[in-house]
Tab-separated table of C-alpha atoms in Angstrom:
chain	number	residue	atom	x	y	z
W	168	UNK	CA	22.033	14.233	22.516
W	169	UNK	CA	20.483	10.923	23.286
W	170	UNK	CA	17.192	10.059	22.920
W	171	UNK	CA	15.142	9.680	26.418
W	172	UNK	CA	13.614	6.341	27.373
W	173	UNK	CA	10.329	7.706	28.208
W	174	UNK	CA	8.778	11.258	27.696
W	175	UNK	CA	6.471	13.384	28.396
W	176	UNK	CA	5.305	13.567	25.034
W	177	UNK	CA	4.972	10.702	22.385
W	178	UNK	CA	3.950	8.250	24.343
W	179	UNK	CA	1.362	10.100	26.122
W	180	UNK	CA	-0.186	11.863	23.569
W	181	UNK	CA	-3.623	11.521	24.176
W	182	UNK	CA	-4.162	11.660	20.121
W	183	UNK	CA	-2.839	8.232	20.093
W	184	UNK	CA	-5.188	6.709	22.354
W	185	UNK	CA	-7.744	8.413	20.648
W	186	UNK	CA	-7.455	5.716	18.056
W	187	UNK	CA	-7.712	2.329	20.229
W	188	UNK	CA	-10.837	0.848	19.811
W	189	UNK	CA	-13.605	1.368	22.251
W	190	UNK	CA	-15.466	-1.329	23.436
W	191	UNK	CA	-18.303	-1.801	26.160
W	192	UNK	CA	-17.156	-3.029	29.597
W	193	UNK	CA	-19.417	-3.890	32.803
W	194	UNK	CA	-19.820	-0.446	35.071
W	195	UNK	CA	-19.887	-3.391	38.005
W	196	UNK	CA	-16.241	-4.515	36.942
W	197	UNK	CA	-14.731	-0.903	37.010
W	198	UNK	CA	-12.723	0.444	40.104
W	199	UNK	CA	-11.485	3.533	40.962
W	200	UNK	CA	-7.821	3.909	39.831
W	201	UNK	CA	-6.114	7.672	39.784
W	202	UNK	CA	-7.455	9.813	42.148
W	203	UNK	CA	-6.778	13.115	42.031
W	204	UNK	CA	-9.002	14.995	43.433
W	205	UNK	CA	-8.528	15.266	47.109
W	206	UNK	CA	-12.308	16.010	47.660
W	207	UNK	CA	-13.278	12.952	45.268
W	208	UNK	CA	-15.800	13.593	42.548
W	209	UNK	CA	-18.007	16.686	41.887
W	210	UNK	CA	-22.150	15.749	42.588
W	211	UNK	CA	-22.402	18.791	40.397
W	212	UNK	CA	-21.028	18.097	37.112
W	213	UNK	CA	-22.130	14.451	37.194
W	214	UNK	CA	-25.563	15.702	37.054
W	215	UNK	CA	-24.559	17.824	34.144
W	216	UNK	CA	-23.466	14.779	32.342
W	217	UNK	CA	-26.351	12.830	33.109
W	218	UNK	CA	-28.104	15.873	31.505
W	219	UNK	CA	-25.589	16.282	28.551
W	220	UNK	CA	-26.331	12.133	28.241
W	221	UNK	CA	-29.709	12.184	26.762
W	222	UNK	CA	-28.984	14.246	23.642
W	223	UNK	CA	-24.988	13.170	23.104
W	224	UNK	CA	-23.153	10.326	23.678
W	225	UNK	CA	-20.561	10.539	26.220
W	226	UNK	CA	-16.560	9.886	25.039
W	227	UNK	CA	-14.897	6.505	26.218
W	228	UNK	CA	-13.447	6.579	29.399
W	229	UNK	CA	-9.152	5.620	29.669
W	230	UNK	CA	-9.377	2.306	31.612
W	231	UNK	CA	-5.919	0.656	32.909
W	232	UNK	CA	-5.915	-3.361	31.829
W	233	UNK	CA	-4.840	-4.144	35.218
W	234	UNK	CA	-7.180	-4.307	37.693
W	235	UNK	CA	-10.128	-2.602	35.295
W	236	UNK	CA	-9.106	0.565	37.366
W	237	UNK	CA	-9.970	4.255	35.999
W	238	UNK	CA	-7.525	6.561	34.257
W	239	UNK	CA	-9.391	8.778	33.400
W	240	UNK	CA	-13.643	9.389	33.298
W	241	UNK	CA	-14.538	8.935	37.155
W	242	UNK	CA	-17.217	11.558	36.825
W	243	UNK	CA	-18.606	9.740	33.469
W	244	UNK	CA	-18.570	6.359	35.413
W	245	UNK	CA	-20.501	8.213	38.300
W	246	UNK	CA	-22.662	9.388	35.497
W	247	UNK	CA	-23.260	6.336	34.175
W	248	UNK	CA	-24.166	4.609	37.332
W	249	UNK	CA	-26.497	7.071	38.577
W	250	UNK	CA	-28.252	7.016	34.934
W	251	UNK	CA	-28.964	2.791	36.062
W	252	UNK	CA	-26.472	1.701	33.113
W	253	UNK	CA	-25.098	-1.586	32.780
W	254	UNK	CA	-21.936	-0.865	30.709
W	255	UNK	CA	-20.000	2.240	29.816
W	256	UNK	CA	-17.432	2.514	26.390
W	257	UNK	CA	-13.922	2.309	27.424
W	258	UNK	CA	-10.673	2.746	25.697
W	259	UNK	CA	-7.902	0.253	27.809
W	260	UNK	CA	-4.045	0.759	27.942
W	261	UNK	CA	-1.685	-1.584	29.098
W	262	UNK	CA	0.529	0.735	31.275
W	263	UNK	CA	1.796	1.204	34.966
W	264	UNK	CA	0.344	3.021	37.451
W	265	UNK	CA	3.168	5.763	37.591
W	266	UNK	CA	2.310	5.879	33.668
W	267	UNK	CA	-1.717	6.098	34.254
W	268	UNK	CA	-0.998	9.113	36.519
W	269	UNK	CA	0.719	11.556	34.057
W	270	UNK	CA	-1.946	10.230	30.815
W	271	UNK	CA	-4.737	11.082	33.674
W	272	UNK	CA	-3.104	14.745	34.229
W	273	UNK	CA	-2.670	15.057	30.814
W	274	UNK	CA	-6.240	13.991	29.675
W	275	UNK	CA	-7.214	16.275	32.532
W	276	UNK	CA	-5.613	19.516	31.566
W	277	UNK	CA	-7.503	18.877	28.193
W	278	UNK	CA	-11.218	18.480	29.174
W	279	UNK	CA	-13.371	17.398	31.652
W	280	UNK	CA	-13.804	19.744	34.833
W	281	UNK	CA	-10.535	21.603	36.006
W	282	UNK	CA	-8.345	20.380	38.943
W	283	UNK	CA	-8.125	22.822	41.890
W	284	UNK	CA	-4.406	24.528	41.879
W	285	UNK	CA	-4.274	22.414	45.560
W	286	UNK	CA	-5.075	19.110	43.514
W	287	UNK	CA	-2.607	20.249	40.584
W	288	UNK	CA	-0.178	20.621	42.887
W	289	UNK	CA	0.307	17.262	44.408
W	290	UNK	CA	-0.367	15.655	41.217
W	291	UNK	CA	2.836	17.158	40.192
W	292	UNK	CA	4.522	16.536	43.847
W	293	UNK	CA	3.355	12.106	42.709
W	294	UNK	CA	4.332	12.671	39.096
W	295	UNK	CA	8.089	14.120	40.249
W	296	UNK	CA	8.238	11.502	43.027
W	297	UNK	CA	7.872	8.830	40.253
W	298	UNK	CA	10.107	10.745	37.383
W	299	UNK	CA	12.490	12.693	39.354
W	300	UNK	CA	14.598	12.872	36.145
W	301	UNK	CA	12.372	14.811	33.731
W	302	UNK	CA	12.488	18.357	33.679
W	303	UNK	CA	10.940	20.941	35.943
W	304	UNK	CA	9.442	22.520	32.574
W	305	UNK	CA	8.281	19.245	31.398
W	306	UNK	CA	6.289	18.573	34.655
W	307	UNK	CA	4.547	22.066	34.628
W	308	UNK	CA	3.095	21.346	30.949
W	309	UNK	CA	2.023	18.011	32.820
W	310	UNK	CA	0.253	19.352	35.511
W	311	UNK	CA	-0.641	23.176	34.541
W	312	UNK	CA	1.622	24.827	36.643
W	313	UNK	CA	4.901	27.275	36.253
W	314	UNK	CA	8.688	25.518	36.278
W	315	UNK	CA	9.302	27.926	39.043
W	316	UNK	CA	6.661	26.291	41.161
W	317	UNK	CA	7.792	22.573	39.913
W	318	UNK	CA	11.729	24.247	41.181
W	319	UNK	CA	10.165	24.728	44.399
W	320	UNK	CA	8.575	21.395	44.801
W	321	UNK	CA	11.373	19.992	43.974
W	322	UNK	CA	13.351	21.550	46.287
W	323	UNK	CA	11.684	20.940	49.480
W	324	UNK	CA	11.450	17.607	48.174
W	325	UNK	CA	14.926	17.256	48.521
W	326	UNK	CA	14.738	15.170	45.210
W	327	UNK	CA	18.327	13.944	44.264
W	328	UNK	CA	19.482	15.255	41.028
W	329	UNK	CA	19.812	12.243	38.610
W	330	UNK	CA	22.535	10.387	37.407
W	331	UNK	CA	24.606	11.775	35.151
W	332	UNK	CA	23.325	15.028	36.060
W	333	UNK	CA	20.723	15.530	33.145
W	334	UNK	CA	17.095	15.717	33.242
W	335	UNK	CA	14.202	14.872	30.739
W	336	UNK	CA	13.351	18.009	28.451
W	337	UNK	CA	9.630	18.765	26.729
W	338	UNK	CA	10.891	17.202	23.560
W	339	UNK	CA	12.288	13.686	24.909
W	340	UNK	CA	16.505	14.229	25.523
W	341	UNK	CA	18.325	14.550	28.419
W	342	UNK	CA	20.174	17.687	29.225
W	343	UNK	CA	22.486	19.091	32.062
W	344	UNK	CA	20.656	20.123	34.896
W	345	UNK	CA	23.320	23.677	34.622
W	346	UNK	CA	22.237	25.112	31.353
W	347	UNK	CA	25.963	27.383	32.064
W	348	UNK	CA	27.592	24.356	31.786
W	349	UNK	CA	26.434	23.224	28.128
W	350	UNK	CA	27.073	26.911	27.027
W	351	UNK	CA	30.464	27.231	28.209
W	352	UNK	CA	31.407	23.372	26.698
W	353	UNK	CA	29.428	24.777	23.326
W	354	UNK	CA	31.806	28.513	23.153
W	355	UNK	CA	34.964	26.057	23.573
W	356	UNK	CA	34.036	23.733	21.305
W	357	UNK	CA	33.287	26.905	18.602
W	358	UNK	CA	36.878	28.102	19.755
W	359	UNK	CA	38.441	25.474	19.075
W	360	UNK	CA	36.769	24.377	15.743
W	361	UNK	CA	35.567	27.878	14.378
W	362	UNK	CA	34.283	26.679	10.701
W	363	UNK	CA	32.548	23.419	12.604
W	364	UNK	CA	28.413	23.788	11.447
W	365	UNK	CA	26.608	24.615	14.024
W	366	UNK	CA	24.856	21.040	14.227
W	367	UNK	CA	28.199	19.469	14.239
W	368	UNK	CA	28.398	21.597	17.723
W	369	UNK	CA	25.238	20.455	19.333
W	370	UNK	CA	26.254	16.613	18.675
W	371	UNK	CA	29.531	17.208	20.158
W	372	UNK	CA	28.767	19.033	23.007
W	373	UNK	CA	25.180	17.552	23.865
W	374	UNK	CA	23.595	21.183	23.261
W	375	UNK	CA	20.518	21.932	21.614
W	376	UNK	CA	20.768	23.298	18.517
W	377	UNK	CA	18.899	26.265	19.503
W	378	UNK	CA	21.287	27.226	22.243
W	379	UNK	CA	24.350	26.893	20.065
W	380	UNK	CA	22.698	29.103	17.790
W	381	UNK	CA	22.201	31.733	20.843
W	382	UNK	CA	25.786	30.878	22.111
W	383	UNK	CA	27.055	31.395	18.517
W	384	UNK	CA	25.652	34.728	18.012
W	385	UNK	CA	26.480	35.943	21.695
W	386	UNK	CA	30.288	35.364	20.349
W	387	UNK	CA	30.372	37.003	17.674
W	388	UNK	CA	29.177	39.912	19.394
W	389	UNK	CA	31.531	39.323	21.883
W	390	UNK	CA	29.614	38.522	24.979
W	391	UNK	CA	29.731	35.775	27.536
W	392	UNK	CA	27.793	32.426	26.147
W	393	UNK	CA	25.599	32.416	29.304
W	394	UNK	CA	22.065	33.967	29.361
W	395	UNK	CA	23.144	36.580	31.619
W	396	UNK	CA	26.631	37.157	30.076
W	397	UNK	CA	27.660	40.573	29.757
W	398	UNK	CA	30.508	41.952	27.271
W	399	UNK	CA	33.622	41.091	28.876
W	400	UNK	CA	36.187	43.871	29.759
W	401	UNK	CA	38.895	42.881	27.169
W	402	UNK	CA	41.301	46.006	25.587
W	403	UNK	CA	39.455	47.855	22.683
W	404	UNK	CA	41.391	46.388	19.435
W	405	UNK	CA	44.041	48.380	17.936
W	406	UNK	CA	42.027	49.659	15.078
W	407	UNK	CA	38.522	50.789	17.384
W	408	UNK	CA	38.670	54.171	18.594
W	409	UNK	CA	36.058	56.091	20.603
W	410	UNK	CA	33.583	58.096	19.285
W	411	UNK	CA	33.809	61.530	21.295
W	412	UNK	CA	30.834	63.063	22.694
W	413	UNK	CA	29.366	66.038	21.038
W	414	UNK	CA	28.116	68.438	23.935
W	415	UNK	CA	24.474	69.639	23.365
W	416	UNK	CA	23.834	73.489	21.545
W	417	UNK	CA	22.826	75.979	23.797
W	418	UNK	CA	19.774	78.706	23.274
W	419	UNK	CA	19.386	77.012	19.425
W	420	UNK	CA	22.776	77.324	18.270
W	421	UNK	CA	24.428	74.760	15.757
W	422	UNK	CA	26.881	72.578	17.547
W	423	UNK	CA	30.038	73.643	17.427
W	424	UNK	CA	32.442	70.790	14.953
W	425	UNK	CA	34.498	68.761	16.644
W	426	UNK	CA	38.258	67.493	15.507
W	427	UNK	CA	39.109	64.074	15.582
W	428	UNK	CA	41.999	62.048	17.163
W	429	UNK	CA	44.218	62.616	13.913
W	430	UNK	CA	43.312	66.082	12.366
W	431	UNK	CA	40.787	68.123	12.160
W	432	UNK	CA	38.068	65.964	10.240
W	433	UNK	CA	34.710	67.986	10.076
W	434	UNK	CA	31.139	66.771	10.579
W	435	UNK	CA	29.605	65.240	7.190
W	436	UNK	CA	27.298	68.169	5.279
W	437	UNK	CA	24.444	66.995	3.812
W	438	UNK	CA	22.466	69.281	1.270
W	439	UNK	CA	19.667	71.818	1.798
W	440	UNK	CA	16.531	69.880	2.285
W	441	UNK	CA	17.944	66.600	2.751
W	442	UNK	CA	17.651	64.679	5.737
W	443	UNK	CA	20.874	63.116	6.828
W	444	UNK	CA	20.619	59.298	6.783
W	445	UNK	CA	21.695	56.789	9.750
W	446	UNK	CA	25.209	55.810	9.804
W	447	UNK	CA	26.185	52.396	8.670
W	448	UNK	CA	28.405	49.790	10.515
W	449	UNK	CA	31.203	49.044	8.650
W	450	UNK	CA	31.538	45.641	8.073
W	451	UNK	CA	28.576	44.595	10.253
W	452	UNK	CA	25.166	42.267	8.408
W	453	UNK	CA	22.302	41.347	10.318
W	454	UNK	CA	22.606	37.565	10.760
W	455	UNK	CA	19.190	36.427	9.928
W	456	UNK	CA	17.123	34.149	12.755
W	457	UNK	CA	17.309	30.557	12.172
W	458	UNK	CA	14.417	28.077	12.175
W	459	UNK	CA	15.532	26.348	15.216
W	460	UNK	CA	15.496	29.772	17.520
W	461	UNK	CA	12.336	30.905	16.159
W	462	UNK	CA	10.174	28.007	16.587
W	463	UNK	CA	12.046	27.469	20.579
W	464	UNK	CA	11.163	31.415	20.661
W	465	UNK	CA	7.209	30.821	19.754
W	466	UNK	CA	6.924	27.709	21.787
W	467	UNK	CA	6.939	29.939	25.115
W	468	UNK	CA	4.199	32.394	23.949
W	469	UNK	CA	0.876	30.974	25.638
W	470	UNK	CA	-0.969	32.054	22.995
W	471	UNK	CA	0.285	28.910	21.041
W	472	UNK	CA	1.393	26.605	23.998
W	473	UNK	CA	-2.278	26.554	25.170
W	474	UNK	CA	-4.354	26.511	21.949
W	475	UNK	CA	-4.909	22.836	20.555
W	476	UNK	CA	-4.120	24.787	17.059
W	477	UNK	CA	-1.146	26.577	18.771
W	478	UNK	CA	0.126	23.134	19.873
W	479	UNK	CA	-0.201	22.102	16.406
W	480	UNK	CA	1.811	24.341	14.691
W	481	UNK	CA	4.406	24.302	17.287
W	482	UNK	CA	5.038	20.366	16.694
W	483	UNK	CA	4.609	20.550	12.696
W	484	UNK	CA	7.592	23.160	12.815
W	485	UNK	CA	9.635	21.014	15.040
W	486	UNK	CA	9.288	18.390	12.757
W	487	UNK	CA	9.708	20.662	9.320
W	488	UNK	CA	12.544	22.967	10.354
W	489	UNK	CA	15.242	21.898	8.079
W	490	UNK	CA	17.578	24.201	7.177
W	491	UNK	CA	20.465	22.311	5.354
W	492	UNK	CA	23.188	24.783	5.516
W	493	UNK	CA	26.711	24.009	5.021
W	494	UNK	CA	25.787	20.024	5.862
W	495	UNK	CA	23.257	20.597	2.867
W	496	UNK	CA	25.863	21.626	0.991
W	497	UNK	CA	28.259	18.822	1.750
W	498	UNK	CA	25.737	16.490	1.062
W	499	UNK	CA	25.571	17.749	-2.402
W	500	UNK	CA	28.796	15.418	-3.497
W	501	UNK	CA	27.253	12.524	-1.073
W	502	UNK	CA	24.404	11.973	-3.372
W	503	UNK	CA	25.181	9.076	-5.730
W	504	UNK	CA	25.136	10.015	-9.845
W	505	UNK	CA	22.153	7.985	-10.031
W	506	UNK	CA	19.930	9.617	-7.370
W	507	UNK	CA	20.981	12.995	-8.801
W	508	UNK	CA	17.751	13.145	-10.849
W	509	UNK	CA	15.179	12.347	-7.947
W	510	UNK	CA	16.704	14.400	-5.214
W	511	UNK	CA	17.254	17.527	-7.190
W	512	UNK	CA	13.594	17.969	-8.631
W	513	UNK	CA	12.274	16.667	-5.638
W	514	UNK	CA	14.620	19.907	-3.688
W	515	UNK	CA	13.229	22.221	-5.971
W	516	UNK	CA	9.453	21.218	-5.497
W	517	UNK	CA	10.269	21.432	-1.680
W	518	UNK	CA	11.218	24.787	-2.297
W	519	UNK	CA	8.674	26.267	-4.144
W	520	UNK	CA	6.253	24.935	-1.756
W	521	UNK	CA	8.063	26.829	1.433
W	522	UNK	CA	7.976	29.824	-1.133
W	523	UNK	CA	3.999	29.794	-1.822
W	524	UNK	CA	3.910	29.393	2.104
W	525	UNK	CA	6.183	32.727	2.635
W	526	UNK	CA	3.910	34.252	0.062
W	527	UNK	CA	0.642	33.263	1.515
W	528	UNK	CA	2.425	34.197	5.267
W	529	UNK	CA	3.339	37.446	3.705
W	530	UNK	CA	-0.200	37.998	2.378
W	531	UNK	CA	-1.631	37.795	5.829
W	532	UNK	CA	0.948	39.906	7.614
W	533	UNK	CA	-0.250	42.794	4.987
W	534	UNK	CA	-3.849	41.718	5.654
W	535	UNK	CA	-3.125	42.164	9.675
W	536	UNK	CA	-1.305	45.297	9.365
W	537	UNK	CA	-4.477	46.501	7.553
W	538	UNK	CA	-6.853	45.323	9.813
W	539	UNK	CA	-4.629	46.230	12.931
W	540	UNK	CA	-6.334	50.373	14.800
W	541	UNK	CA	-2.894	51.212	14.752
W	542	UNK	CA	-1.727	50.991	11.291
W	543	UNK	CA	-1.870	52.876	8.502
């Protein structure tokens, strides 16, 4: 998967302007620069910074090097101005103006008084105009809206799809537009290469890795690789046979046994005062989530995606999931002689690290459980 040119993350992390020096700029040389507020600025809350102003000192306001014009901090520049000051601490970023509009969103959506859903909504209708190839979910975490509403917009936009027919994800790479399309190229490519790793996969195919995980598992359970893939009908195997139906006692009598296909097999007995445990799959072992599906799994739940902590943790397991696998494995005869003695102890410390973090995970699941009405 190749990288994206720009994104709409990394380069507009607002922690990164955070450290560019502020310096003090004329309030007279300031102009206006994103709007976007259709009713302009709130009289309100720039009395309440005026009134937050004489115990605290106000944060920098984003200023765009060309023209002096406003990113972000009209209502602390209104503040200012009303309070008779002659300068005002800026932070200023060389960027463009389609650029200033998604940092002014962004820095928006993080403090400062909340857009209306009607300005939210044509601040995403400008930011799609000027990236029509980055995903619908990538604008929503932009401008605080759903990707069904971005769909919409998009669609009575009549915005062409872009070339190549891939947008701009969350995380920076371009993928097909039809999500069934990757899938299906993913369950061929497995077909035809059945011991490939499944990172070997995404590369080939220009998957995610998460997906061919989920199209990997949907296989071997014998279901379609889309989403909404159902078991096909194929012929049972040879060696499956039906289980039949046992019909249901009447008035409290035991259930009459049943003889199978090939003889008359009875029911298992289990002893007096036993209970009778759950039959076992033959041949069947719980394949155990992966890193990959877990962390794409917890990046939907709101209670992380809109929690600065949430966020966080979310990024520091996109960046830690390694799982080497079968590549690790391979790698194991890549490794020259005379690295041998750094890499391995520096493997094992790695690992007992990740263990004293299962333990200390495990500690506070018990600690939950406790804690939770419902338990025990």
């Amino acid at each position: 998967m190749e990288d994206a040119a720009s994104t709409a993350h990394g380069e507009f992390d607002l922690k990164n302007f955070e450290k560019l020096p502020a310096r003090e700029i004329s309030v007279a040389a300031l102009s206006p620069g994103v709007s976007l507020r259709q009713g302009g600025t709130d009289a309100a809350h720039v009395r309440m910074l005026v009134d937050a102003a004489d115990s605290a000192e106000l944060p920098p306001i984003l200023v765009q090097v060309d023209g002096c014009r406003v990113i972000d901090g009209l209502h602390r520049l209104e503040a200012a101005r009303l309070m008779g000051a002659g300068s005002i601490l800026a932070r200023f970023l060389d960027c463009s103006n389609a650029e200033a509009l998604v940092i002014a969103m962004k820095a928006n959506g993080v403090h400062g008084l909340p857009l209306s859903r009607a300005d939210r909504v044509a601040g995403a209708q400008r930011v799609l105009g000027s990236h029509p190839d980055w995903s619908d979910r990538a604008i929503a975490g932009i401008a605080g809206l759903s990707a069904k509403t971005i769909a919409a917009l998009r669609e009575r936009s009549a915005i062409a799809t872009p070339l190549g027919g891939k947008r701009i994800g969350q995380d920076g790479r371009r993928r097909p537009v039809d999500a069934g399309e990757g899938r299906r190229r993913a369950a061929e490519y497995i077909a035809a290469h059945p011991g490939a790793p499944l990172r070997q996969v995404a590369r080939a195919t220009d998957v995610s890795l998460g997906t061919v995980h989920d199209v990997s598992a949907r296989l071997r359970r014998g279901e379609e690789p889309e989403r909404n893939g159902r078991r096909p009908h194929t012929a049972r195997p040879p060696h499956v046979r039906p289980v039949p139906s046992v019909p249901e006692p009447e008035d409290g009598a035991a259930p009459a046994p049943t003889a199978g296909e090939h003889g008359g097999r009875m029911p298992l007995q289990t002893p007096a005062g036993t209970e009778p445990t759950a039959p076992q799959r033959r041949n069947h072992t719980e394949t155990p989530p992966t890193w990959a599906a877990v962390a794409a799994k917890m990046a939907t739940d709101p209670a992380l995606r809109y929690t600065a902590g949430g966020r966080e943790l979310l990024r520091w397991m996109q960046s830690h999931g390694i799982e080497p696998g079968e590549e690790g494995r391979r790698f194991v005869d890549t490794v020259p002689p005379h690295w041998l003695g750094v890499v391995a102890p520096l493997a094992e410390h790695i690992g007992k690290e990740w263990c004293q973090l299962a333990e200390r995970l495990k500690a506070r699941q018990e600690m939950c459980r406790k804690l939770s009405p419902s338990g025990p």
